[in-house]
Amino acid sequence: MNHVPNETLAALGRFGDGVLTGAVPPVAVRLRSDLRLRVDGGPTVLETGTTRVAFHLDHGRREATLRGYGSFVQTIADGVDETLRAWGVEPPPAYRLEGTDGGWLVFAGTAQVLAVSD
């Protein structure tokens, strides 16, 4: 069963296609009411071969990593990671708590962009 919304899969597809064509759009989507995903885009992604992947979580408890919030959040993160890998982007080994943004907890890491356009 896929826990990643179709809108997110489409946005990640546009990101991956952009890596291949040379115009990488950012990703900013809602995964569920308390969880959002942001992936940096722009020319820097192709120049550095990296991008920041961040999950924003609205939760009262603080954990060190995103996957510390249980199997449902872990399943969504795994689905995002699998989709990124399918587009030649190796996700970070963990999404670590970086701080907050407007009351949302921010878990992020640096992904390696392996499939870079010529």
mmCIF file of C-alpha atoms in Angstrom:
data_model
loop_
_atom_site.group_PDB
_atom_site.id
_atom_site.type_symbol
_atom_site.label_atom_id
_atom_site.label_comp_id
_atom_site.label_asym_id
_atom_site.label_seq_id
_atom_site.Cartn_x
_atom_site.Cartn_y
_atom_site.Cartn_z
ATOM 1 C CA MET A 1 0.000 0.000 0.000
ATOM 2 C CA ASN A 2 1.348 3.398 -1.002
ATOM 3 C CA HIS A 3 1.211 6.032 1.750
ATOM 4 C CA VAL A 4 2.751 8.768 -0.395
ATOM 5 C CA PRO A 5 0.064 10.995 -1.943
ATOM 6 C CA ASN A 6 -0.159 11.078 -5.745
ATOM 7 C CA GLU A 7 0.498 14.843 -5.685
ATOM 8 C CA THR A 8 3.808 14.169 -3.947
ATOM 9 C CA LEU A 9 4.782 11.437 -6.398
ATOM 10 C CA ALA A 10 4.023 13.802 -9.283
ATOM 11 C CA ALA A 11 6.080 16.617 -7.708
ATOM 12 C CA LEU A 12 9.023 14.264 -7.135
ATOM 13 C CA GLY A 13 8.649 13.112 -10.735
ATOM 14 C CA ARG A 14 8.903 16.709 -11.948
ATOM 15 C CA PHE A 15 11.981 17.150 -9.743
ATOM 16 C CA GLY A 16 13.617 14.002 -11.159
ATOM 17 C CA ASP A 17 12.743 14.975 -14.707
ATOM 18 C CA GLY A 18 14.250 18.395 -14.030
ATOM 19 C CA VAL A 19 17.501 16.778 -12.925
ATOM 20 C CA LEU A 20 17.645 15.030 -16.293
ATOM 21 C CA THR A 21 16.644 18.067 -18.365
ATOM 22 C CA GLY A 22 18.607 20.718 -16.471
ATOM 23 C CA ALA A 23 15.770 22.742 -14.888
ATOM 24 C CA VAL A 24 15.195 21.399 -11.375
ATOM 25 C CA PRO A 25 11.992 22.648 -9.725
ATOM 26 C CA PRO A 26 11.662 22.715 -5.940
ATOM 27 C CA VAL A 27 9.190 20.409 -4.218
ATOM 28 C CA ALA A 28 6.825 21.756 -1.558
ATOM 29 C CA VAL A 29 3.920 19.401 -0.824
ATOM 30 C CA ARG A 30 1.694 18.232 1.994
ATOM 31 C CA LEU A 31 2.004 14.551 2.839
ATOM 32 C CA ARG A 32 -0.753 14.640 5.469
ATOM 33 C CA SER A 33 -2.224 17.310 7.711
ATOM 34 C CA ASP A 34 0.778 17.280 10.081
ATOM 35 C CA LEU A 35 3.603 16.423 7.662
ATOM 36 C CA ARG A 36 5.055 18.341 4.716
ATOM 37 C CA LEU A 37 7.955 17.748 2.356
ATOM 38 C CA ARG A 38 10.340 20.282 0.823
ATOM 39 C CA VAL A 39 13.137 19.506 -1.623
ATOM 40 C CA ASP A 40 15.355 22.355 -2.814
ATOM 41 C CA GLY A 41 15.530 22.960 -6.552
ATOM 42 C CA GLY A 42 17.294 25.385 -8.848
ATOM 43 C CA PRO A 43 20.645 25.423 -10.655
ATOM 44 C CA THR A 44 22.596 24.810 -7.442
ATOM 45 C CA VAL A 45 21.317 21.223 -7.400
ATOM 46 C CA LEU A 46 23.061 20.465 -10.681
ATOM 47 C CA GLU A 47 26.161 22.513 -9.825
ATOM 48 C CA THR A 48 26.786 20.802 -6.478
ATOM 49 C CA GLY A 49 25.163 17.431 -7.116
ATOM 50 C CA THR A 50 23.284 17.779 -3.823
ATOM 51 C CA THR A 51 19.933 18.963 -2.570
ATOM 52 C CA ARG A 52 18.386 19.519 0.838
ATOM 53 C CA VAL A 53 15.417 17.297 1.644
ATOM 54 C CA ALA A 54 13.318 18.413 4.610
ATOM 55 C CA PHE A 55 10.222 17.100 6.324
ATOM 56 C CA HIS A 56 8.210 19.553 8.417
ATOM 57 C CA LEU A 57 6.223 17.877 11.196
ATOM 58 C CA ASP A 58 3.611 19.399 13.488
ATOM 59 C CA HIS A 59 4.077 17.378 16.673
ATOM 60 C CA GLY A 60 4.362 18.105 20.388
ATOM 61 C CA ARG A 61 7.099 15.558 21.051
ATOM 62 C CA ARG A 62 10.716 16.025 19.908
ATOM 63 C CA GLU A 63 12.660 13.084 18.548
ATOM 64 C CA ALA A 64 16.200 13.144 17.175
ATOM 65 C CA THR A 65 15.168 11.764 13.779
ATOM 66 C CA LEU A 66 12.004 11.725 11.703
ATOM 67 C CA ARG A 67 11.683 7.954 11.811
ATOM 68 C CA GLY A 68 11.383 8.177 15.611
ATOM 69 C CA TYR A 69 7.701 9.080 15.173
ATOM 70 C CA GLY A 70 6.498 5.581 14.408
ATOM 71 C CA SER A 71 5.735 3.261 11.561
ATOM 72 C CA PHE A 72 3.288 5.458 9.641
ATOM 73 C CA VAL A 73 5.722 8.399 9.383
ATOM 74 C CA GLN A 74 8.526 5.931 8.639
ATOM 75 C CA THR A 75 6.477 4.357 5.834
ATOM 76 C CA ILE A 76 5.906 7.776 4.240
ATOM 77 C CA ALA A 77 9.593 8.714 4.544
ATOM 78 C CA ASP A 78 10.562 5.351 3.035
ATOM 79 C CA GLY A 79 8.175 5.956 0.122
ATOM 80 C CA VAL A 80 9.670 9.395 -0.531
ATOM 81 C CA ASP A 81 13.179 7.924 -0.351
ATOM 82 C CA GLU A 82 12.286 5.121 -2.792
ATOM 83 C CA THR A 83 10.843 7.643 -5.237
ATOM 84 C CA LEU A 84 13.949 9.830 -5.006
ATOM 85 C CA ARG A 85 16.175 6.807 -5.635
ATOM 86 C CA ALA A 86 14.131 5.915 -8.725
ATOM 87 C CA TRP A 87 15.091 9.352 -10.111
ATOM 88 C CA GLY A 88 18.807 8.975 -9.343
ATOM 89 C CA VAL A 89 18.787 10.882 -6.059
ATOM 90 C CA GLU A 90 20.285 9.119 -3.037
ATOM 91 C CA PRO A 91 18.462 10.349 0.079
ATOM 92 C CA PRO A 92 20.311 11.085 3.304
ATOM 93 C CA PRO A 93 20.770 8.153 5.684
ATOM 94 C CA ALA A 94 18.603 9.952 8.268
ATOM 95 C CA TYR A 95 16.462 13.052 8.561
ATOM 96 C CA ARG A 96 17.744 14.742 11.711
ATOM 97 C CA LEU A 97 16.004 17.428 13.728
ATOM 98 C CA GLU A 98 17.413 20.800 12.642
ATOM 99 C CA GLY A 99 15.059 23.087 14.529
ATOM 100 C CA THR A 100 11.664 24.639 14.005
ATOM 101 C CA ASP A 101 9.906 26.747 11.393
ATOM 102 C CA GLY A 102 6.774 28.516 12.559
ATOM 103 C CA GLY A 103 6.090 25.889 15.208
ATOM 104 C CA TRP A 104 6.787 22.960 12.853
ATOM 105 C CA LEU A 105 9.693 20.620 13.635
ATOM 106 C CA VAL A 106 12.138 20.453 10.712
ATOM 107 C CA PHE A 107 13.944 17.191 9.945
ATOM 108 C CA ALA A 108 16.406 17.421 7.077
ATOM 109 C CA GLY A 109 19.416 15.980 5.352
ATOM 110 C CA THR A 110 21.468 16.336 2.205
ATOM 111 C CA ALA A 111 20.686 14.060 -0.717
ATOM 112 C CA GLN A 112 23.206 13.187 -3.427
ATOM 113 C CA VAL A 113 21.989 13.789 -6.974
ATOM 114 C CA LEU A 114 23.516 10.927 -8.935
ATOM 115 C CA ALA A 115 21.731 11.399 -12.273
ATOM 116 C CA VAL A 116 22.909 14.806 -13.446
ATOM 117 C CA SER A 117 22.077 16.247 -16.871
ATOM 118 C CA ASP A 118 24.821 16.889 -19.413
#
